[in-house]
Short mmCIF file of C-alpha atoms in Angstrom, two decimals:
data_model
loop_
_atom_site.label_atom_id
_atom_site.label_comp_id
_atom_site.label_asym_id
_atom_site.label_seq_id
_atom_site.Cartn_x
_atom_site.Cartn_y
_atom_site.Cartn_z
CA MET A 196 1.29 21.76 14.83
CA ASP A 197 -2.65 21.29 14.60
CA PHE A 198 -3.54 24.98 14.28
CA ASP A 199 -7.79 24.34 14.52
CA GLY A 200 -7.93 20.79 16.40
CA ASP A 201 -9.25 19.74 13.18
CA GLY A 202 -7.09 16.51 13.08
CA ILE A 203 -4.94 17.55 10.10
CA LEU A 204 -1.15 18.88 10.71
CA ASP A 205 -0.94 22.71 10.06
CA LEU A 206 2.38 23.96 9.04
CA VAL A 207 2.82 27.49 10.90
CA SER A 208 6.03 30.22 10.47
CA GLY A 209 7.27 33.29 11.56
CA SER A 210 8.94 35.38 9.35
CA TYR A 211 11.88 37.93 8.94
CA ASP A 212 10.25 40.70 6.71
CA PRO A 213 7.79 41.90 7.41
CA GLY A 214 7.58 39.42 10.42
CA GLU A 215 4.31 38.45 10.32
CA ILE A 216 3.45 35.39 11.39
CA TYR A 217 2.04 32.68 8.86
CA LEU A 218 -0.44 29.28 8.54
CA PHE A 219 -0.14 26.84 5.40
CA ARG A 220 -3.10 25.18 6.52
CA GLY A 221 -3.01 20.86 6.19
CA LEU A 222 -5.34 19.11 3.53
CA GLY A 223 -3.85 15.32 4.72
CA LYS A 224 -1.20 13.41 3.31
CA GLY A 225 1.51 16.15 3.17
CA GLN A 226 -0.94 18.97 1.17
CA PHE A 227 -1.33 21.94 2.38
CA ALA A 228 -3.24 24.96 1.07
CA ALA A 229 -2.23 28.16 -0.04
CA ARG A 230 0.09 30.58 3.06
CA GLU A 231 -2.32 32.57 5.28
CA THR A 232 -1.76 35.27 7.41
CA ILE A 233 -2.59 34.92 10.85
CA VAL A 234 -4.37 37.66 11.74
CA ASP A 235 -6.14 39.09 15.42
CA LYS A 236 -9.60 39.36 15.97
CA SER A 237 -9.87 42.38 14.86
CA GLY A 238 -8.17 41.05 11.53
CA LYS A 239 -4.93 42.86 11.39
CA PRO A 240 -1.82 40.50 11.37
CA ILE A 241 0.15 39.86 14.66
CA LEU A 242 3.29 41.62 14.90
CA ARG A 243 5.39 43.19 17.57
CA VAL A 244 4.69 46.57 17.40
CA PRO A 245 0.60 46.48 16.48
CA ASN A 246 0.10 49.99 15.59
CA GLN A 247 3.69 49.92 13.32
CA LYS A 248 4.76 53.34 11.32
CA GLU A 249 7.29 51.34 9.58
CA ARG A 250 7.72 47.39 9.11
CA VAL A 251 11.31 47.23 9.98
CA GLU A 252 9.78 47.73 13.62
CA SER A 253 7.94 44.62 13.85
CA PHE A 254 11.42 42.20 11.52
CA GLY A 255 11.82 39.01 12.59
CA SER A 256 9.35 36.62 14.37
CA TRP A 257 9.15 33.16 15.48
CA MET A 258 5.98 31.59 16.94
CA ALA A 259 4.15 28.74 19.13
CA MET A 260 1.59 27.71 20.07
CA VAL A 261 0.09 26.70 23.89
CA ASP A 262 -2.48 26.22 26.05
CA TRP A 263 -1.48 29.02 28.61
CA GLU A 264 -4.19 29.03 30.63
CA ASP A 265 -5.43 25.54 30.52
CA ARG A 266 -8.81 26.16 28.94
CA GLY A 267 -8.69 24.13 26.02
CA VAL A 268 -7.90 26.04 23.36
CA LEU A 269 -4.58 27.31 21.90
CA ASP A 270 -2.56 30.75 22.54
CA ILE A 271 -0.14 31.96 20.43
CA VAL A 272 3.12 32.97 21.94
CA VAL A 273 5.81 34.76 19.44
CA GLY A 274 9.62 35.12 19.98
CA THR A 275 11.41 38.89 18.78
CA PHE A 276 14.03 39.62 16.95
CA ASP A 277 15.29 41.84 19.56
CA GLY A 278 14.59 38.28 21.65
CA MET A 279 11.53 39.19 23.94
CA MET A 280 8.44 37.00 23.59
CA PHE A 281 4.69 38.17 23.72
CA LEU A 282 2.04 36.51 24.09
CA ARG A 283 -1.54 36.93 22.41
CA ARG A 284 -4.63 34.95 24.06
CA ASN A 285 -6.87 32.41 21.99
CA GLU A 286 -10.33 34.57 23.36
CA GLY A 287 -12.14 31.89 20.68
CA SER A 288 -12.22 28.37 20.47
CA ARG A 289 -10.20 25.35 19.49
CA ALA A 290 -11.70 25.34 16.49
CA LYS A 291 -12.65 28.97 15.62
CA PRO A 292 -9.55 31.04 17.27
CA ALA A 293 -10.05 34.55 18.02
CA PHE A 294 -6.41 36.58 19.10
CA ALA A 295 -6.24 39.38 21.28
CA ALA A 296 -5.31 42.46 19.81
CA THR A 297 -2.52 43.44 22.11
CA ASN A 298 0.65 42.00 23.22
CA GLU A 299 1.33 40.98 26.61
CA TRP A 300 5.01 40.38 27.47
CA VAL A 301 6.46 37.43 29.07
CA HIS A 302 8.29 37.21 32.40
CA ALA A 303 10.81 35.48 33.86
CA GLY A 304 12.24 35.56 37.04
CA GLY A 305 9.69 38.74 37.81
CA LYS A 306 11.40 40.36 34.53
CA PRO A 307 10.72 41.14 31.28
CA LEU A 308 12.04 38.00 29.40
CA ARG A 309 14.71 38.78 26.89
CA VAL A 310 16.80 36.05 25.73
CA PRO A 311 20.80 35.51 26.80
CA GLY A 312 22.27 37.34 23.86
CA GLY A 313 19.31 39.78 23.79
CA ALA A 314 18.01 38.93 19.91
CA HIS A 315 15.93 35.93 17.81
CA ALA A 316 13.74 34.67 20.46
CA ASN A 317 12.59 31.45 19.09
CA PRO A 318 10.00 30.16 22.02
CA VAL A 319 9.42 26.16 21.62
CA ILE A 320 6.77 24.67 24.25
CA ALA A 321 7.79 21.45 25.97
CA ASP A 322 8.15 19.86 29.52
CA TRP A 323 11.61 19.06 29.60
CA ASP A 324 12.44 18.25 32.80
CA GLY A 325 9.15 16.27 33.26
CA ASP A 326 7.13 17.82 36.17
CA GLY A 327 3.90 17.97 34.47
CA LEU A 328 4.11 21.48 33.25
CA TRP A 329 5.20 22.91 30.15
CA ASP A 330 8.10 25.08 29.87
CA ILE A 331 9.79 27.27 27.37
CA ILE A 332 12.74 26.60 25.30
CA THR A 333 14.58 28.76 22.74
CA GLY A 334 17.55 29.89 20.82
CA SER A 335 18.98 32.88 20.65
CA ALA A 336 21.49 35.31 18.45
CA ASP A 337 24.24 34.19 20.41
CA GLY A 338 23.73 30.48 19.33
CA GLY A 339 23.15 29.17 22.84
CA VAL A 340 19.75 27.51 24.13
CA TYR A 341 17.90 28.51 26.66
CA TRP A 342 15.19 26.83 29.09
CA TYR A 343 13.25 29.05 31.29
CA ARG A 344 11.71 26.73 33.97
CA ASN A 345 7.75 26.72 34.40
CA VAL A 346 7.17 27.11 38.22
CA GLY A 347 4.19 28.51 37.94
CA LYS A 348 0.76 26.19 38.12
CA ARG A 349 -1.20 24.34 35.49
CA GLY A 350 -3.27 27.02 33.74
CA ARG A 351 -0.78 29.68 35.89
CA PRO A 352 2.37 29.66 34.12
CA GLU A 353 5.12 31.64 35.54
CA PHE A 354 9.39 31.14 34.30
CA ALA A 355 12.46 31.11 36.13
CA LEU A 356 15.58 32.59 34.84
CA PRO A 357 16.95 30.45 32.25
CA VAL A 358 19.48 27.75 32.32
CA ALA A 359 21.57 26.95 29.56
CA LEU A 360 20.90 24.17 27.75
CA VAL A 361 24.03 24.27 24.90
CA ALA A 362 26.43 26.94 25.85
CA LYS A 363 26.88 30.00 23.69
CA HIS A 364 29.02 30.00 20.57
CA ASP A 365 32.38 31.25 21.09
CA GLY A 366 32.90 33.56 18.23
CA ILE A 367 31.07 36.35 16.35
CA GLY A 368 30.03 33.62 13.74
CA TYR A 369 31.41 35.41 10.72
CA SER A 370 34.72 34.46 8.79
CA GLU A 371 35.37 31.76 11.52
CA LEU A 372 38.84 29.94 10.30
CA LEU A 373 37.99 26.26 9.58
CA GLU A 374 41.47 24.07 9.23
CA PRO A 375 41.46 21.91 6.60
CA ASP A 376 39.71 18.25 7.34
CA ARG A 377 38.35 19.45 10.55
CA ASP A 378 34.71 19.71 11.65
CA PRO A 379 32.88 23.12 12.09
CA LYS A 380 31.36 23.20 15.73
CA PRO A 381 27.50 24.71 16.14
CA GLY A 382 27.16 28.64 14.67
CA ILE A 383 25.10 31.40 15.91
CA ARG A 384 21.54 32.27 15.17
CA SER A 385 20.30 28.94 16.71
CA GLN A 386 16.90 28.12 15.66
CA ILE A 387 15.95 24.65 17.75
CA ALA A 388 13.46 21.86 17.63
CA VAL A 389 12.60 20.04 20.69
CA VAL A 390 11.91 16.23 20.57
CA ASP A 391 12.63 12.93 21.61
CA TYR A 392 14.74 12.27 18.60
CA ASP A 393 16.20 8.51 19.24
CA GLY A 394 12.65 7.50 21.04
CA ASN A 395 14.36 6.61 24.06
CA GLY A 396 11.96 8.38 26.14
CA LYS A 397 14.29 11.15 26.96
CA LEU A 398 14.06 15.17 24.91
CA ASP A 399 16.58 15.92 22.82
CA LEU A 400 17.76 19.02 21.11
CA LEU A 401 17.95 19.63 17.30
CA VAL A 402 19.76 22.96 17.21
CA GLY A 403 19.92 24.69 13.03
CA ASP A 404 22.22 27.66 13.49
CA PHE A 405 24.16 30.27 10.71
CA CYS A 406 27.93 30.48 10.24
CA THR A 407 30.19 32.24 7.43
CA ASN A 408 33.87 30.08 7.45
CA LEU A 409 36.82 30.53 6.09
CA HIS A 410 37.82 27.30 5.25
CA ILE A 411 41.88 27.35 5.14
CA LYS A 412 43.24 25.80 2.05
CA LYS A 413 45.00 22.34 2.42
CA GLN A 414 49.03 22.45 2.56
CA LEU A 415 49.71 26.35 2.97
CA THR A 416 53.51 26.71 3.65
CA PRO A 417 54.45 28.49 6.77
CA GLU A 418 55.04 32.03 4.68
CA GLN A 419 51.81 31.79 3.29
CA ARG A 420 50.26 31.28 6.52
CA GLY A 421 52.12 34.49 7.52
CA GLU A 422 50.92 36.42 4.70
CA PHE A 423 47.49 34.96 5.24
CA GLN A 424 47.97 36.12 9.01
CA SER A 425 48.87 39.32 7.47
CA VAL A 426 45.92 40.22 5.07
CA ARG A 427 43.84 38.99 8.19
CA ASP A 428 45.08 41.46 10.76
CA ARG A 429 44.42 44.71 8.21
CA GLN A 430 41.06 43.61 7.33
CA ALA A 431 40.83 43.73 10.70
CA LYS A 432 41.67 46.95 11.11
CA ALA A 433 39.74 48.12 7.76
CA SER A 434 36.51 46.44 9.28
CA LYS A 435 36.98 48.12 13.12
CA GLN A 436 37.11 51.24 10.73
CA LEU A 437 33.66 50.59 9.47
CA GLY A 438 32.21 50.11 12.65
CA ASP A 439 33.77 53.02 14.65
CA SER A 440 31.92 54.88 11.47
CA MET A 441 28.74 53.33 12.34
CA GLY A 442 29.01 53.69 15.80
CA ASP A 443 30.05 57.36 15.66
CA LEU A 444 26.57 57.37 13.07
CA ARG A 445 24.75 55.95 15.81
CA LYS A 446 25.46 58.50 18.54
CA ARG A 447 25.18 61.49 16.61
CA TYR A 448 21.46 60.74 15.17
CA ASP A 449 20.75 59.71 18.97
CA GLU A 450 21.95 63.20 20.05
CA VAL A 451 19.75 64.72 16.96
CA MET A 452 16.73 62.27 18.55
CA LYS A 453 17.44 63.21 22.08
CA ASP A 454 14.39 64.93 22.59
CA VAL A 455 12.32 62.66 20.98
CA PRO A 456 9.80 59.62 21.80
CA LYS A 457 11.45 56.26 21.15
CA SER A 458 7.26 55.70 19.67
CA GLU A 459 8.02 58.65 17.47
CA TRP A 460 11.44 57.37 15.97
CA HIS A 461 9.87 55.65 13.05
CA THR A 462 7.64 58.26 11.66
CA PRO A 463 8.15 58.74 7.98
CA GLU A 464 10.13 62.34 9.21
CA ASN A 465 12.07 60.75 11.27
CA SER A 466 13.34 57.63 9.51
CA LYS A 467 14.40 60.11 6.33
CA LYS A 468 16.84 62.07 8.62
CA TRP A 469 18.36 58.62 9.70
CA THR A 470 18.16 57.75 6.10
CA GLN A 471 20.18 60.51 4.82
CA MET A 472 23.06 60.90 8.12
CA TYR A 473 22.88 57.17 6.53
CA GLN A 474 23.89 58.05 2.99
CA GLU A 475 25.95 61.54 4.39
CA MET A 476 28.30 58.82 6.25
CA ARG A 477 28.39 55.99 3.48
CA THR A 478 29.73 58.19 0.43
CA SER A 479 31.95 60.73 2.86
CA GLU A 480 35.60 59.71 1.42
CA ALA A 481 36.93 58.59 4.67
CA TYR A 482 34.03 55.36 4.54
CA LYS A 483 34.62 55.11 1.15
CA LYS A 484 38.54 54.67 1.68
CA HIS A 485 37.81 52.54 4.16
CA ARG A 486 35.29 50.47 2.43
CA SER A 487 37.23 50.36 -0.61
CA GLU A 488 40.25 48.52 0.85
CA TYR A 489 38.12 45.93 3.58
CA GLU A 490 37.09 44.92 -0.30
CA SER A 491 40.44 44.93 -1.90
CA LEU A 492 41.53 42.97 1.19
CA GLN A 493 38.84 40.00 0.81
CA LYS A 494 40.14 39.49 -2.42
CA ASP A 495 43.49 39.08 -1.39
CA LEU A 496 42.25 36.21 1.20
CA LEU A 497 40.90 34.54 -1.35
CA GLN A 498 44.33 32.70 -2.36
CA PHE A 499 44.46 31.31 0.61
CA VAL A 500 41.04 29.68 1.23
CA ASP A 501 39.02 27.25 -0.14
CA GLY A 502 35.92 29.10 -1.32
CA ARG A 503 33.99 26.28 -3.05
CA GLY A 504 30.61 26.89 -1.55
CA ALA A 505 30.66 31.01 -1.34
CA THR A 506 27.65 32.66 -2.38
CA MET A 507 29.19 35.90 -3.72
CA ARG A 508 31.99 36.65 -6.10
CA ASP A 509 35.16 37.76 -4.14
CA ILE A 510 34.17 37.16 -1.30
CA PRO A 511 36.69 34.45 0.36
CA ASP A 512 33.58 33.29 2.99
CA VAL A 513 31.57 30.30 2.84
CA PRO A 514 27.91 30.63 4.59
CA HIS A 515 26.72 27.37 6.05
CA GLY A 516 23.16 26.38 7.69
CA TYR A 517 23.68 22.92 9.25
CA VAL A 518 20.88 20.91 11.71
CA TRP A 519 22.63 19.48 15.32
CA LEU A 520 21.39 16.68 16.66
CA PHE A 521 22.30 17.01 20.73
CA ARG A 522 21.05 13.76 21.76
CA ARG A 523 20.52 13.88 25.72
CA LYS A 524 22.90 11.37 27.72
CA MET B 128 21.81 33.71 -6.25
CA ASN B 129 23.60 37.18 -5.94
CA SER B 130 20.85 39.19 -5.90
CA LEU B 131 18.57 37.46 -3.44
CA LEU B 132 21.84 37.66 -1.37
CA SER B 133 22.71 41.31 -2.07
CA ILE B 134 19.07 42.39 -1.18
CA SER B 135 19.48 40.05 2.40
CA VAL B 136 22.19 41.76 3.48
CA ALA B 137 20.89 45.00 2.40
CA ALA B 138 17.85 43.72 4.53
CA ILE B 139 20.39 43.01 7.65
CA LEU B 140 21.78 46.22 7.45
CA ILE B 141 18.86 48.15 7.52
CA VAL B 142 17.79 46.10 10.83
CA PHE B 143 21.46 46.76 12.46
CA ALA B 144 21.19 50.05 10.85
CA LEU B 145 18.20 51.14 12.15
CA PRO B 146 18.02 51.82 16.14
CA LEU B 147 14.64 49.70 17.18
CA ALA B 148 12.22 51.83 18.44
CA ALA B 149 8.27 50.66 19.40
CA ASP B 150 5.19 51.29 20.81
CA SER B 151 5.59 52.38 24.18
CA ASP B 152 3.99 48.91 25.91
CA VAL B 153 6.88 47.10 23.88
CA PRO B 154 9.44 46.95 27.52
CA ASP B 155 12.17 48.54 25.45
CA ASP B 156 15.80 49.19 27.01
CA THR B 157 15.15 45.72 28.27
CA PRO B 158 18.26 44.10 29.37
CA ALA B 159 19.05 40.03 27.95
CA ASN B 160 18.50 37.95 30.90
CA GLU B 161 21.32 35.70 31.88
CA PRO B 162 21.78 32.56 32.53
CA VAL B 163 21.35 31.08 35.80
CA ARG B 164 23.53 27.96 35.19
CA VAL B 165 25.23 26.51 32.03
CA GLU B 166 24.06 22.46 31.98
CA LYS B 167 27.25 20.51 31.66
CA ASP B 168 27.90 16.68 29.88
CA ILE B 169 23.76 16.23 29.75
CA PHE B 170 24.36 15.30 26.43
CA HIS B 171 26.42 13.36 23.42
CA PRO B 172 28.83 15.63 21.28
CA PRO B 173 26.27 17.29 18.64
CA VAL B 174 26.57 15.38 15.40
CA ARG B 175 24.93 17.39 12.16
CA LEU B 176 22.35 15.50 10.56
CA ALA B 177 22.90 14.15 6.74
CA ALA B 178 20.46 12.95 4.15
CA GLU B 179 20.75 11.27 1.47
CA ASP B 180 23.34 13.57 -0.59
CA GLY B 181 25.51 14.67 2.04
CA VAL B 182 25.14 16.79 5.37
CA ILE B 183 22.29 18.97 5.43
CA ASP B 184 23.91 22.44 4.82
CA CYS B 185 21.24 24.90 4.01
CA GLY B 186 24.98 27.82 3.13
CA PRO B 187 23.70 27.76 -0.10
CA SER B 188 20.74 30.11 1.10
CA TRP B 189 22.44 32.33 3.41
CA GLY B 190 22.43 29.60 6.21
CA HIS B 191 19.87 30.24 9.38
CA ALA B 192 18.52 26.57 9.41
CA GLY B 193 15.30 26.21 11.72
CA PRO B 194 14.83 22.71 12.13
CA TRP B 195 11.11 20.55 12.94
CA VAL B 196 10.19 17.41 13.40
CA GLU B 197 6.52 16.18 12.26
CA ASP B 198 4.78 13.53 10.10
CA VAL B 199 4.30 15.41 7.07
CA ASP B 200 2.90 12.85 4.38
CA GLY B 201 1.42 10.86 7.44
CA ASP B 202 3.33 7.39 6.33
CA GLY B 203 3.81 7.05 10.25
CA VAL B 204 7.63 7.94 10.75
CA LYS B 205 8.34 11.77 11.43
CA ASP B 206 10.32 13.72 9.06
CA LEU B 207 12.71 16.14 9.07
CA ILE B 208 11.73 20.10 7.95
CA VAL B 209 13.83 23.10 7.42
CA GLY B 210 13.46 26.69 7.05
CA ASP B 211 16.15 28.77 5.98
CA PHE B 212 16.68 32.24 4.80
CA SER B 213 15.77 31.60 1.20
CA GLY B 214 11.92 31.63 2.83
CA PHE B 215 11.41 28.09 1.51
CA LEU B 216 10.25 24.63 3.62
CA ARG B 217 12.58 21.67 2.35
CA VAL B 218 11.36 18.42 3.63
CA TYR B 219 13.49 15.18 4.50
CA ARG B 220 11.28 12.33 3.68
CA ASN B 221 11.95 9.79 6.51
CA LEU B 222 13.44 6.85 4.48
CA GLY B 223 13.99 4.78 7.55
CA THR B 224 12.43 4.53 10.89
CA ASN B 225 11.81 6.98 13.81
CA LYS B 226 14.50 5.29 15.74
CA ALA B 227 16.90 5.68 13.12
CA PRO B 228 15.95 7.96 10.64
CA ARG B 229 17.07 8.08 7.19
CA TYR B 230 16.34 11.07 5.37
CA ALA B 231 15.53 11.31 1.50
CA LYS B 232 17.04 13.81 -0.65
CA ALA B 233 15.27 17.51 0.28
CA ILE B 234 11.71 18.51 -1.87
CA ASN B 235 10.55 21.57 -0.98
CA LEU B 236 7.06 21.86 0.52
CA GLN B 237 4.09 22.14 -1.42
CA ALA B 238 0.95 24.58 -0.86
CA GLY B 239 -1.63 25.79 -2.94
CA GLY B 240 0.22 24.04 -5.74
CA LYS B 241 3.49 25.75 -5.42
CA ASP B 242 6.30 25.90 -3.48
CA ALA B 243 5.79 27.19 0.01
CA GLN B 244 7.38 30.10 0.83
CA VAL B 245 7.75 32.28 3.70
CA PRO B 246 8.62 35.94 2.73
CA ILE B 247 12.19 37.01 4.28
CA TYR B 248 12.36 40.62 2.63
#
């Protein structure tokens, strides 16, 4: 990405926390200057919630640049943690960008754009169908890859509802069983590149992913298989109990906050309320019991799985992040 | 790594625990779009990219691979850059050609004389 049109490759990136977007200015030949935060024309970081009360409101960002209105400048499109996209128009020039201070939310099919799966919009600009208009292609928390076709005109982009280029991942992406000597499948939280990878004139996809696996040990006896399944069943039950506690907490918090506008939910006072209720739940006897049961079952699983590559002691899950090439036929 | 990971887990918990609320101009309660169709049979079966030292797997950095392709070092062939949950940007130099890439072991992208990193938490 050439951020400022000086002919030298720059690198831009979103971030998880605080969700600001960044520029590493290229100096040529693979050299880059120290990280800069990309700011709007008023000098403020470009965020999902420009006047946020807490950092968490803008967590998770992915950015792309495109000449939205065909004016010869590059505007910024940011994908958000909750799966939407906003535009910051470049009111400056190609060489000296000055980005608008407010977000314009991107729409598709007449509705606000929110990626299938509802989270982790990571927009990439490419003309997928070769009709001369750039489209938006994005990964998603659900592991799918979605194509929002530009059905507008040059300089006046409009987007159709999405087509899934890659179907969503079948599973939750955590603790998925993998038999010995079997290859995994693409996981969740797809982050993509759209590129003619093999130079045959057709655009291909690179899909980065996330998944944690339980790598089943080789040569488990049928008896051990049975025990393994029984531990998994008990663990699923404990996990559900923990999930239910969280669900109850959310319901109770929603009840407490029912007369408070959502824009006020992140004031220090209201955030404190949440933290307090969350701590109370975490330290309740029932929650602690389910938690310790869950943890002990995690340890029990270790005898049945190959935990090499696990990043935490006593946890049988091995995290992975692969880059998958989907070569177009 | 353990402490790094526990922080990341904590950060994830915070995100999932806190109900997302925001400025009134954010389209709150927006339903996710439904795909109008799922394309069939447009790709060859997906394969994992590999480098000199084996299949690329950023699992030790808690996964979340984010790939990109660019000629980073200006030698005329496109390299592979992969971000992950460490916030570092791994560069796999292409020792082959654009049509048949062959990747060296990863090095961290350098910026301002040190490893380039974006904040994760």
